[in-house]
PDB file of C-alpha atoms and ligand atoms in Angstrom:
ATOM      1  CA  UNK S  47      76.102 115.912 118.249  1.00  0.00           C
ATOM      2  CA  UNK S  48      76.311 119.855 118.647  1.00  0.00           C
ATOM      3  CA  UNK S  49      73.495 121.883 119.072  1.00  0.00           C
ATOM      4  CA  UNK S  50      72.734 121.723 115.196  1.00  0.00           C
ATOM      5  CA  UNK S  51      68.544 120.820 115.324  1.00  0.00           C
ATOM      6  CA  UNK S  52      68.562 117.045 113.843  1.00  0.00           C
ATOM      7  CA  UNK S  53      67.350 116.850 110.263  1.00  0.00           C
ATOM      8  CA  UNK S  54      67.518 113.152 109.874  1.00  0.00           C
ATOM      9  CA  UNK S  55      66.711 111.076 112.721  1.00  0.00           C
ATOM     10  CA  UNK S  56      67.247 107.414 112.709  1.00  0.00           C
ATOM     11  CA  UNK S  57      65.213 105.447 115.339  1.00  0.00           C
ATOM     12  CA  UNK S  58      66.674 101.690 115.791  1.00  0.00           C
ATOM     13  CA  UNK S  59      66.055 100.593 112.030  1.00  0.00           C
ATOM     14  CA  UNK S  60      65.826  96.825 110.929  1.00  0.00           C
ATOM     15  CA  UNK S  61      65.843  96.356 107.748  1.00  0.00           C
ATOM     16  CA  UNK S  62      66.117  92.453 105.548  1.00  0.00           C
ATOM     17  CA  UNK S  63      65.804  91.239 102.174  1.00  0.00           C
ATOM     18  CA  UNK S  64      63.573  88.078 102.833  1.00  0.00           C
ATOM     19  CA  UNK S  65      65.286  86.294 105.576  1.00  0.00           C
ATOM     20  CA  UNK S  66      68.912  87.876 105.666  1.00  0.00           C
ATOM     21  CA  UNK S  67      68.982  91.133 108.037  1.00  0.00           C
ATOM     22  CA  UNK S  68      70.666  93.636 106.458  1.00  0.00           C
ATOM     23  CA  UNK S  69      70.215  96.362 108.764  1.00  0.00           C
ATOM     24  CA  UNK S  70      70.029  95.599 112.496  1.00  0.00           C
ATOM     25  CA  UNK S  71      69.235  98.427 114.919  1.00  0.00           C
ATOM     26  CA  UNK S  72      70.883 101.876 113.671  1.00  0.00           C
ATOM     27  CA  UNK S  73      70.285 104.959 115.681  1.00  0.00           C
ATOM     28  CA  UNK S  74      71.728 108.206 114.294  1.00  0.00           C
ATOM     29  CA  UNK S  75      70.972 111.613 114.654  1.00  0.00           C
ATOM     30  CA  UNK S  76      72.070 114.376 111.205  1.00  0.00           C
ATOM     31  CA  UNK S  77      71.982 117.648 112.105  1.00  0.00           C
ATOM     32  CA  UNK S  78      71.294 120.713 109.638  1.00  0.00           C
ATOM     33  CA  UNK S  79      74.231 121.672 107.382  1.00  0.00           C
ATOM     34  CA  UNK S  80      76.603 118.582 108.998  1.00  0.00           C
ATOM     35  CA  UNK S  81      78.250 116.631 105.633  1.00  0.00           C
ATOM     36  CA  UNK S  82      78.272 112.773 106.957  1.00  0.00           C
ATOM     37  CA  UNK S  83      80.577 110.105 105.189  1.00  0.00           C
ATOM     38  CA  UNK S  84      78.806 106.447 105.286  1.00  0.00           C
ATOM     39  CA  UNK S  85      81.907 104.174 105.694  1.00  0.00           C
ATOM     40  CA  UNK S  86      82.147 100.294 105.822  1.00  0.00           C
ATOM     41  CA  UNK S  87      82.725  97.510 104.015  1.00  0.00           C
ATOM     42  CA  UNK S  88      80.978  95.879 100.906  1.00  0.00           C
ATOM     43  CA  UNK S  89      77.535  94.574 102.440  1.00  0.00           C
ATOM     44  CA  UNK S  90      77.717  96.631 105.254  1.00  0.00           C
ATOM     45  CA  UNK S  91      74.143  97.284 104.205  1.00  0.00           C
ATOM     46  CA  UNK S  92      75.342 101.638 103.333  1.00  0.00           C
ATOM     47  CA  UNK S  93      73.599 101.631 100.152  1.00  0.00           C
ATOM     48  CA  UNK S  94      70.630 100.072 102.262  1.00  0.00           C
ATOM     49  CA  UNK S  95      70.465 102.562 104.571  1.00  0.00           C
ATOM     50  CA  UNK S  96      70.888 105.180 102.663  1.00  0.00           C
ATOM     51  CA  UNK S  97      67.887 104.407 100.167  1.00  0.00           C
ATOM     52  CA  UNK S  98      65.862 103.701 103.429  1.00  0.00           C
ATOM     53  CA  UNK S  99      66.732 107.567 104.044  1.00  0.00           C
ATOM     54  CA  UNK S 100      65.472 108.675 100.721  1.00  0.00           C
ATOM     55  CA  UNK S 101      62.329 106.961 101.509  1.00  0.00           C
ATOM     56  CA  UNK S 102      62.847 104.156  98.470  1.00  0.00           C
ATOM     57  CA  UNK S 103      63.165 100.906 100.938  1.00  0.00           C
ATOM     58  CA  UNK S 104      60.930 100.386 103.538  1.00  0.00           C
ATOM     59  CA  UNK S 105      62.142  99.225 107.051  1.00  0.00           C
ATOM     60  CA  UNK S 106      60.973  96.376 108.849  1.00  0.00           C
ATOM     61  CA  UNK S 107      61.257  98.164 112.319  1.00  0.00           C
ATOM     62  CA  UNK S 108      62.145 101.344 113.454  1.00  0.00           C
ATOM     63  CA  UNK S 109      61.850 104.523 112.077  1.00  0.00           C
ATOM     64  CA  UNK S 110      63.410 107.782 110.135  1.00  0.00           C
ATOM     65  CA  UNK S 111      61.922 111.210 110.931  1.00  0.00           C
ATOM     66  CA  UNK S 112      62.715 114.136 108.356  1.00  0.00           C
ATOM     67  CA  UNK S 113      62.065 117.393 110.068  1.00  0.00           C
ATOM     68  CA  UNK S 114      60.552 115.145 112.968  1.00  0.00           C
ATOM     69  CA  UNK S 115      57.931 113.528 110.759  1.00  0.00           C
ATOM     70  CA  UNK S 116      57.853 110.176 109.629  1.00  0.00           C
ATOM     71  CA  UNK S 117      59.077 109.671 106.253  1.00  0.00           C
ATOM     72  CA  UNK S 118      56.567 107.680 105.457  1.00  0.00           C
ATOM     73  CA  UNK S 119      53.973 110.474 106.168  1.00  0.00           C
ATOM     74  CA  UNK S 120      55.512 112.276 103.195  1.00  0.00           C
ATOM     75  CA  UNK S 121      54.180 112.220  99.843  1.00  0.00           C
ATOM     76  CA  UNK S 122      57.264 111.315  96.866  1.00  0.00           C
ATOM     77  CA  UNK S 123      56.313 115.185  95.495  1.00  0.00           C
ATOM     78  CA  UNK S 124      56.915 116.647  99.341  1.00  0.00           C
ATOM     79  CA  UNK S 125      59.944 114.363  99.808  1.00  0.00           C
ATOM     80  CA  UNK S 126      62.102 115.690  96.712  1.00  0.00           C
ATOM     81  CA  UNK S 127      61.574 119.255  98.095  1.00  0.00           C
ATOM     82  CA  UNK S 128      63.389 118.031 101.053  1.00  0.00           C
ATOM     83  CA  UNK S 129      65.594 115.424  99.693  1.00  0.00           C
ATOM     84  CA  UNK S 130      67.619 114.315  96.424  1.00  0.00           C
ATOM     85  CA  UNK S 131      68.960 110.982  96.224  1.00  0.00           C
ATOM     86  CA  UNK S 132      72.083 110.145  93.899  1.00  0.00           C
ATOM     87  CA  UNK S 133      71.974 106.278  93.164  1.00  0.00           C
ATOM     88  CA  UNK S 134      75.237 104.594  93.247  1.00  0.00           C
ATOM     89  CA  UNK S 135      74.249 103.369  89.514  1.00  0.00           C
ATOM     90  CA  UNK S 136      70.433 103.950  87.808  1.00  0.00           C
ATOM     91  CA  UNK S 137      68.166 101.344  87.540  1.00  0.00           C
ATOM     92  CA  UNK S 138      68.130 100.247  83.698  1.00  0.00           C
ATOM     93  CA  UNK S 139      69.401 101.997  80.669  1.00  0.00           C
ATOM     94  CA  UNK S 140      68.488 105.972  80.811  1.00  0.00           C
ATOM     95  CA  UNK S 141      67.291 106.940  77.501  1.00  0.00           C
ATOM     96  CA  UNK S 142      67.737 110.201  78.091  1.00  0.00           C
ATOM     97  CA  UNK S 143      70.320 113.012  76.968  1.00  0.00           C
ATOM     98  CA  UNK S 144      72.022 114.674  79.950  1.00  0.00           C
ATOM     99  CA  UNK S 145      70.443 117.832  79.762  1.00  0.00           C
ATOM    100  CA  UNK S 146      66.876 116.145  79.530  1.00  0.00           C
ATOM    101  CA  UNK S 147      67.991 113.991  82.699  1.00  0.00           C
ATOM    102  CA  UNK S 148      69.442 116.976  84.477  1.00  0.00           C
ATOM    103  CA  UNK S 149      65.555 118.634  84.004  1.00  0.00           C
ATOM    104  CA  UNK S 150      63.993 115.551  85.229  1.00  0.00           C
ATOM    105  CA  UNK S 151      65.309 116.649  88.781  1.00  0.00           C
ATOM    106  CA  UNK S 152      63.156 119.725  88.139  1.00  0.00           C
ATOM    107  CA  UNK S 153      60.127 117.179  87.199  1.00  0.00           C
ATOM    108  CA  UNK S 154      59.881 115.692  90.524  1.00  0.00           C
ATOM    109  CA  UNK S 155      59.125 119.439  91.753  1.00  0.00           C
ATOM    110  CA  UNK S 156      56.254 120.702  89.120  1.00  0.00           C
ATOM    111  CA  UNK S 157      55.338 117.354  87.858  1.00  0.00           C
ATOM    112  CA  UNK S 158      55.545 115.362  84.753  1.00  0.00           C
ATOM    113  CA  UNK S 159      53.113 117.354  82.610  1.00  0.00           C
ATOM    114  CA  UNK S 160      55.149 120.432  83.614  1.00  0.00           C
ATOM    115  CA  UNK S 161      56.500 123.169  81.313  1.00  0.00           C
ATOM    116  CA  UNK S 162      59.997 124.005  82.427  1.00  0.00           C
ATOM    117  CA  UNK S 163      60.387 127.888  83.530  1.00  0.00           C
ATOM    118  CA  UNK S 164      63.349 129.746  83.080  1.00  0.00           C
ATOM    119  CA  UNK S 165      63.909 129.206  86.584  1.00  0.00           C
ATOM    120  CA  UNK S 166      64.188 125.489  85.722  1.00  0.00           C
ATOM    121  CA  UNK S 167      66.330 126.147  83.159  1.00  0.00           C
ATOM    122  CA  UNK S 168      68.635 128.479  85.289  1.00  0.00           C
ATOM    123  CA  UNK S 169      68.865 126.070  87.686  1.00  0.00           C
ATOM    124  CA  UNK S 170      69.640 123.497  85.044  1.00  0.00           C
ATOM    125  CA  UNK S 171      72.515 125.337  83.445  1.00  0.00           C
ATOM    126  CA  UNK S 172      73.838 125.940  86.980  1.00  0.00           C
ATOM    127  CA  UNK S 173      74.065 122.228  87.551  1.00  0.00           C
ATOM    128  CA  UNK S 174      75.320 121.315  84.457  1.00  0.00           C
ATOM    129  CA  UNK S 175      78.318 124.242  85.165  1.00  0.00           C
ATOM    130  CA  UNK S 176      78.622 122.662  89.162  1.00  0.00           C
ATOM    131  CA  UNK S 177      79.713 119.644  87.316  1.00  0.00           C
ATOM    132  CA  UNK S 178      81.245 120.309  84.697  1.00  0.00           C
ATOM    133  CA  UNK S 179      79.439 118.373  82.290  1.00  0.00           C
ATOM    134  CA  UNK S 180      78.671 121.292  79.344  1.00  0.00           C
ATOM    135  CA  UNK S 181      79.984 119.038  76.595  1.00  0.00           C
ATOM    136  CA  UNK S 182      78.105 116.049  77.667  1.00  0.00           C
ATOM    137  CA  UNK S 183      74.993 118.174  77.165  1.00  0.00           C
ATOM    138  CA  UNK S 184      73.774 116.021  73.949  1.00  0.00           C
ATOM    139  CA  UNK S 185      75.102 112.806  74.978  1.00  0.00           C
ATOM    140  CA  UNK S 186      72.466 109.493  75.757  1.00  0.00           C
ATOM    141  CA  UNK S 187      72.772 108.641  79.443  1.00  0.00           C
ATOM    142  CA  UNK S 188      73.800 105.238  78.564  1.00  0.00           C
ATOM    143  CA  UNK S 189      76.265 105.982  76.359  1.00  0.00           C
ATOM    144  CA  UNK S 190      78.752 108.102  79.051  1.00  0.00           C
ATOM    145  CA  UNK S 191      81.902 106.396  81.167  1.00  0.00           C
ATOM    146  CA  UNK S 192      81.205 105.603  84.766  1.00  0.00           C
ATOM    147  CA  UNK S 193      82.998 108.926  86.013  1.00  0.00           C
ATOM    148  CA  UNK S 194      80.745 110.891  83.625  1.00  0.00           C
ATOM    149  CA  UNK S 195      77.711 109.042  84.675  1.00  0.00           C
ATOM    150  CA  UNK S 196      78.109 110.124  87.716  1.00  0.00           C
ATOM    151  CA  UNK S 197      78.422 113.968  87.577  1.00  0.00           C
ATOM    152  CA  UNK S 198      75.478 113.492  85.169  1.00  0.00           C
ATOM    153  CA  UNK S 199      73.732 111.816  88.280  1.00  0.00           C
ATOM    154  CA  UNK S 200      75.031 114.118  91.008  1.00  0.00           C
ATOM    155  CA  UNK S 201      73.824 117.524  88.233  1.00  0.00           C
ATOM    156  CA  UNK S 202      70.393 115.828  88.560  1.00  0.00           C
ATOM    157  CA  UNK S 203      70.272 115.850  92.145  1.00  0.00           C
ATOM    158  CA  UNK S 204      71.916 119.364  92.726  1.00  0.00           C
ATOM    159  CA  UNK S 205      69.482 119.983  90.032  1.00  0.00           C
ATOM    160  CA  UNK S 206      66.700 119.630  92.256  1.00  0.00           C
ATOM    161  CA  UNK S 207      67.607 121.961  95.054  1.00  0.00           C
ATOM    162  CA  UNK S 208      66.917 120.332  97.838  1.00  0.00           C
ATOM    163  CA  UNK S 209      68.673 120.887 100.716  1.00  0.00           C
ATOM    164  CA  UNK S 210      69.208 117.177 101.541  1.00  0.00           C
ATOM    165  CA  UNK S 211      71.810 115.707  99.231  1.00  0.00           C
ATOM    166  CA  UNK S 212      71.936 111.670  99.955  1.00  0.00           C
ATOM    167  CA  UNK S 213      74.546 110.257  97.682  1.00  0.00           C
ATOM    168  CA  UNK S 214      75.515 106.652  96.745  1.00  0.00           C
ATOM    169  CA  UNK S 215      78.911 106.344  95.959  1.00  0.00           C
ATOM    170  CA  UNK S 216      79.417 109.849  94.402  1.00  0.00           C
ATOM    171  CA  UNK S 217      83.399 109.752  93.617  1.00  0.00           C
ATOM    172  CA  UNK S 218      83.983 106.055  92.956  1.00  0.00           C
ATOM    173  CA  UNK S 219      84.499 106.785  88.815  1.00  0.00           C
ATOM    174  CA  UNK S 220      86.085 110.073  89.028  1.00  0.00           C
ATOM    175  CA  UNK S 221      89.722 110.886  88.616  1.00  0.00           C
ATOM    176  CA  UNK S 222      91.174 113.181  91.202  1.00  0.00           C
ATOM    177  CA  UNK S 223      90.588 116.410  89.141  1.00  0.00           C
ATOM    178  CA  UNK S 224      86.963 115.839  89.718  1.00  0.00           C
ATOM    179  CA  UNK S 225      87.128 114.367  92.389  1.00  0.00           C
ATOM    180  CA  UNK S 226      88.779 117.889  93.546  1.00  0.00           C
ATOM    181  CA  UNK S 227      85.494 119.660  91.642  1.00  0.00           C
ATOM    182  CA  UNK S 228      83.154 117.681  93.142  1.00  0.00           C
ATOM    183  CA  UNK S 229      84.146 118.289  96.851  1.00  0.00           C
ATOM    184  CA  UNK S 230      85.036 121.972  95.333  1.00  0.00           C
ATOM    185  CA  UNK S 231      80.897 121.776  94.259  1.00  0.00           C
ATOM    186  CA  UNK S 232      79.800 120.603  97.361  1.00  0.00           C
ATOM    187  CA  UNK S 233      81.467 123.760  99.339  1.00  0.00           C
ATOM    188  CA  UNK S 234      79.775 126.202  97.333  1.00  0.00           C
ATOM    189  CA  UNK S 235      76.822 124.936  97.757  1.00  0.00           C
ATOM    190  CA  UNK S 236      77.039 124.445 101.096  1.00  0.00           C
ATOM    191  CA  UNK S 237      77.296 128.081 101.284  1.00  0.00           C
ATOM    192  CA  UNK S 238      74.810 128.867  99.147  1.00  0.00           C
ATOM    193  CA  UNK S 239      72.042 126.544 100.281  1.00  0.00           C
ATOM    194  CA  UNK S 240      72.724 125.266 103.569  1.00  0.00           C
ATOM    195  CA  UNK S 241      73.191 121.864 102.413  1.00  0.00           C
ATOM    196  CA  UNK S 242      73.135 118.941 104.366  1.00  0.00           C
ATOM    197  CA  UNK S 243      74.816 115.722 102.817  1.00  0.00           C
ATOM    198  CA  UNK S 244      75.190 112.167 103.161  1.00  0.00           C
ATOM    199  CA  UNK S 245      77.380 110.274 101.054  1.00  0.00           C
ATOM    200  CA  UNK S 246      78.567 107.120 100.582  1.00  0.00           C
ATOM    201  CA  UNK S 247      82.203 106.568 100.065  1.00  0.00           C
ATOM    202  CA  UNK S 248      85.166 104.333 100.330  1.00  0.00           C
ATOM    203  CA  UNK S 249      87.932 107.120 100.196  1.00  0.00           C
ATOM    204  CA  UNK S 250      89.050 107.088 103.868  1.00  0.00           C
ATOM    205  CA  UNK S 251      90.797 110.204 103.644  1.00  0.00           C
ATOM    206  CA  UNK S 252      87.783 111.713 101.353  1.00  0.00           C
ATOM    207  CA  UNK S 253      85.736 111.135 104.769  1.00  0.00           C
ATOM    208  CA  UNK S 254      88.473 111.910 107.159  1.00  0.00           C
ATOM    209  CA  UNK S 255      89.027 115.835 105.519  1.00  0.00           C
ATOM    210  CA  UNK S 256      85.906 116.721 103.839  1.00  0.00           C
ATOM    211  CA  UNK S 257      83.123 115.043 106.085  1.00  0.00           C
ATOM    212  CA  UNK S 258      82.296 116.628 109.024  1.00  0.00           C
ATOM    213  CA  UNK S 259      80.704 112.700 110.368  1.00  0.00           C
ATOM    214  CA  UNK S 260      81.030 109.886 109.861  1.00  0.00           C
ATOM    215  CA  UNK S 261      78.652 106.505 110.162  1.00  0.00           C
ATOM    216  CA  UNK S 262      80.706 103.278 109.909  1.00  0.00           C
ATOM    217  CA  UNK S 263      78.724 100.129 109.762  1.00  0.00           C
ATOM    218  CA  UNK S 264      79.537  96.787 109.576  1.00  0.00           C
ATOM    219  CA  UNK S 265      77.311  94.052 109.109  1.00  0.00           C
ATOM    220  CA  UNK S 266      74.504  95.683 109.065  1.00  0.00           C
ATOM    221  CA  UNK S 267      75.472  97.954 112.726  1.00  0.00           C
ATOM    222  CA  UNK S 268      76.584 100.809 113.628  1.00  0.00           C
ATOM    223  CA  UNK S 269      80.104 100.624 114.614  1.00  0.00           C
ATOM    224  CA  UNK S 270      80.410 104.810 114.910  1.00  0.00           C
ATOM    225  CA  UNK S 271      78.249 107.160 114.590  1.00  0.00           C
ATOM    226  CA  UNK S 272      79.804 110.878 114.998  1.00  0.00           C
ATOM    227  CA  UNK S 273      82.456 113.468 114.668  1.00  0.00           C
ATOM    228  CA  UNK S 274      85.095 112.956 112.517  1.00  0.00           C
ATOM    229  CA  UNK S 275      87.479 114.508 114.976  1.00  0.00           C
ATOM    230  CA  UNK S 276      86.564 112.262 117.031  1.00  0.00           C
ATOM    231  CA  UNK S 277      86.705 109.184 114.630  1.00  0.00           C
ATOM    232  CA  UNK S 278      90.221 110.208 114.100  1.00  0.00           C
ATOM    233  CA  UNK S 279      90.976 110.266 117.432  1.00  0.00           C
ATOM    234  CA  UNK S 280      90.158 106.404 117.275  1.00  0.00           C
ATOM    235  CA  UNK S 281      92.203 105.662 114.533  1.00  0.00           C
ATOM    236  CA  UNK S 282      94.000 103.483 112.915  1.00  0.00           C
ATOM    237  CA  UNK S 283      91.979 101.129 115.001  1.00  0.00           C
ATOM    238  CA  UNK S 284      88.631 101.656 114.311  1.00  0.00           C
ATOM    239  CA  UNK S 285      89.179 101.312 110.826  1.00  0.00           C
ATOM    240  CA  UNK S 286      90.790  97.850 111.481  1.00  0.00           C
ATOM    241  CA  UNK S 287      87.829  96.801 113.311  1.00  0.00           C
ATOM    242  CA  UNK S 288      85.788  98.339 110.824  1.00  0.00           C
ATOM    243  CA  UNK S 289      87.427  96.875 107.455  1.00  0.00           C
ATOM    244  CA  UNK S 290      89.159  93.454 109.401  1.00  0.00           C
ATOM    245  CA  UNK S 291      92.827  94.908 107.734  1.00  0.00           C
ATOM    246  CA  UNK S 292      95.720  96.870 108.573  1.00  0.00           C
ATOM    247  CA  UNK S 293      95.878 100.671 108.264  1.00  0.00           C
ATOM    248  CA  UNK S 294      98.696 102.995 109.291  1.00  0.00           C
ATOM    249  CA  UNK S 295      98.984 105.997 109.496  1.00  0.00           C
ATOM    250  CA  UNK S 296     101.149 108.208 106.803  1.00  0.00           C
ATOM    251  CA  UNK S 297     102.263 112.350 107.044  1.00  0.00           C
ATOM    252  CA  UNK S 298     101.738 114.628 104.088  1.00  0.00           C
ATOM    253  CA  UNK S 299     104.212 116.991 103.028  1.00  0.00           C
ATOM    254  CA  UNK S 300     103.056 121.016 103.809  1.00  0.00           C
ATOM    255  CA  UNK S 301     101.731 121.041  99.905  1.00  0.00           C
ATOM    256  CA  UNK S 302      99.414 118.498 100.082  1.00  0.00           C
ATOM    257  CA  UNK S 303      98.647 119.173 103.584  1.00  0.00           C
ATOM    258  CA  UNK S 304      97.344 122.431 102.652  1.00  0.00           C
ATOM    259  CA  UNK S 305      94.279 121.146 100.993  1.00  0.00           C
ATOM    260  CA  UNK S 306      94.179 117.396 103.091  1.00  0.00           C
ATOM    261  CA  UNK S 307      95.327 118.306 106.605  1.00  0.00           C
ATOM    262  CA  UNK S 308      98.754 116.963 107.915  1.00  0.00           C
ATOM    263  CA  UNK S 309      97.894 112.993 107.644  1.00  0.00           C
ATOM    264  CA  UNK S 310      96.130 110.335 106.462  1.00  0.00           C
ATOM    265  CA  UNK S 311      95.543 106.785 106.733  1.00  0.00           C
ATOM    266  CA  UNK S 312      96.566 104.243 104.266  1.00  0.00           C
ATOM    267  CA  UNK S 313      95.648 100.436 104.489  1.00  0.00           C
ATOM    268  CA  UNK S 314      98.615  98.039 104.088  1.00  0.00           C
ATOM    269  CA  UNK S 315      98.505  95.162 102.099  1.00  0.00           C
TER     270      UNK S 315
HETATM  271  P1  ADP A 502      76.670  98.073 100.839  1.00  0.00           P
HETATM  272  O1  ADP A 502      76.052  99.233 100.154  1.00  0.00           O
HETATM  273  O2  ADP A 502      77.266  98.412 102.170  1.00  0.00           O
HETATM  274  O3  ADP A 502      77.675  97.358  99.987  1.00  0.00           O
HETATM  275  P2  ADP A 502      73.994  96.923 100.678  1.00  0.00           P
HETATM  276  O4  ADP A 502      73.148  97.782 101.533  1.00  0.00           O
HETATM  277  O5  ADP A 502      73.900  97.102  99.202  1.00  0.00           O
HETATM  278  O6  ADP A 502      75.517  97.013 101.188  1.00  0.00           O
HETATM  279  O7  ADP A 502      73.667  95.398 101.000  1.00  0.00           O
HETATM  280  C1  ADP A 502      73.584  94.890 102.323  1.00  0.00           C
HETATM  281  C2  ADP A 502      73.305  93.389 102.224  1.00  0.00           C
HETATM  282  O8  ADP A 502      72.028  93.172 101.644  1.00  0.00           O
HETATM  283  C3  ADP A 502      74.304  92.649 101.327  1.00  0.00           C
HETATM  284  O9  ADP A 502      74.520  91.380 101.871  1.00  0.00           O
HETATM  285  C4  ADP A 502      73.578  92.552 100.002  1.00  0.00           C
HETATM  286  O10 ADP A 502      74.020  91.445  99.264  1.00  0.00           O
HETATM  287  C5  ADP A 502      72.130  92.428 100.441  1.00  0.00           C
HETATM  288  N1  ADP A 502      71.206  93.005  99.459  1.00  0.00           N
HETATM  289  C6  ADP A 502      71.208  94.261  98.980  1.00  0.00           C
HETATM  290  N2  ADP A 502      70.203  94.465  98.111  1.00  0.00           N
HETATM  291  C7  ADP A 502      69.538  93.289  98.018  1.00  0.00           C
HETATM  292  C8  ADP A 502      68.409  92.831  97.283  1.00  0.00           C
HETATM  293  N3  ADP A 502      67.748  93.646  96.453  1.00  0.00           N
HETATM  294  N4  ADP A 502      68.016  91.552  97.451  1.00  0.00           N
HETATM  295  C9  ADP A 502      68.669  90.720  98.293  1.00  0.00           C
HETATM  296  N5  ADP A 502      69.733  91.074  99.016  1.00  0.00           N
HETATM  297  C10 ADP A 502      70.183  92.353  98.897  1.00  0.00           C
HETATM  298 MG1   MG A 503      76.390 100.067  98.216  1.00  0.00          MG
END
């Protein structure tokens, strides 16, 4: 890691659902403003480790420090001033409209029984704008597309301004245009709040040009934990070992280059 002061440190976690191990010894170290990719295939045990980050899952060993204190020592109130966690999908129908879901990110800051200010309401709009989700305003949570969902999702955790952004899966539904936004999002926030970010994703390339790390597991360990530069370095191998296929690797013309550097990795069928 550089000198960037650790954030997120992960002290040889175990984690199981009854008797099947999901997670079995993961050490990793986030620095401060980094923007980590979670790679690996399905039941790798990401989405476990990830809500073990947010504080939802408990571990059965081991241990994750936020700001060098246990996780556990934080209260849910103190831990959404440090972190917001995007779900890969919510638990249960949301009977909310978008806006009032985008303010519930506020919630978890002044409380339940809070009155929003027109702070919360700034930071609302701003959210809502980030995203790109002004027409969806009125809609019922339940009622929006998968792609939609999700930038409804990701507004409520931007929406809470925390300056850990732990996402599930963020870019599965969208098409490339917001895709393109979303990474576009992420950038100026970055700038403007020091973000760091952890997100889930199976879009090699995604990882490979807009992730500063990357985490592979497989099988519940830690097959790389690092610098993407590094992690390139290693491929197209370590992606075979980490996905068990073929992957070569492909040039991009100087247009597309531009915005995803001069190659990328493709998996052959
Ligand atoms: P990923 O996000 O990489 O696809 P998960 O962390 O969701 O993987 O799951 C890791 C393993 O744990 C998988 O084998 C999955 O089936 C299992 N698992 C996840 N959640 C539960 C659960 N609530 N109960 C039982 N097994 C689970
Ligand atoms: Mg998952």
């Amino acid at each position: 890691m550089n000198k960037a002061s650790s954030i997120i440190q992960i002290e040889n976690l175990h984690a199981a659902y009854g008797r099947s191990e999901a997670l079995a010894g993961i050490t990793l170290k986030i620095g401060k403003n980094q923007r980590w990719a979670i790679v690996g295939p399905n039941g790798a045990g990401k989405s476990t480790l990830i809500k073990i980050m947010a504080g939802l899952l408990k571990p059965s060993s081991g241990s994750v420090l936020l700001n060098g204190c246990d996780i556990r020592q934080y209260s849910s109130r103190k831990r959404a001033h440090v972190i917001s966690y995007m779900p890969q999908k919510p638990d249960g129908l949301i009977p909310y409209t978008v806006y009032d879901f985008v303010m519930l990110g506020r919630y978890s800051l002044m409380g339940l029984m809070g009155v929003p200010s027109k702070e919360d309401r700034e930071v609302v709009a701003e959210a809502i704008e980030i995203c790109d989700i002004h027409h969806l305003e009125n809609r019922i949570m339940s009622t929006l597309s998968g792609g939609e969902l999700q930038r409804a999702l990701l507004a409520g955790a931007v929406a809470q301004s925390a300056p850990v952004l732990l996402l599930d899966e963020p870019t599965t539904f969208l098409d490339p245009a917001h895709e393109r936004l979303f990474f576009d999002a992420l950038c100026r926030l970055d700038v403007k709040r020091e973000l760091t970010t952890v997100m889930i994703t199976h879009d090699i390339n995604s990882a490979l040009y807009q992730c500063s790390h990357i985490a592979a597991l497989k099988d519940g360990q830690l097959l790389y934990g690092g610098s993407t530069g590094e992690f390139k370095k290693g491929c197209p191998e370590l992606l075979e070992q980490i996905f068990g296929t073929r992957f070569m690797q492909f040039n991009c013309s100087e247009l597309s280059a531009e915005a995803y550097g001069s190659w990328g990795m493709k998996c052959l069928q």
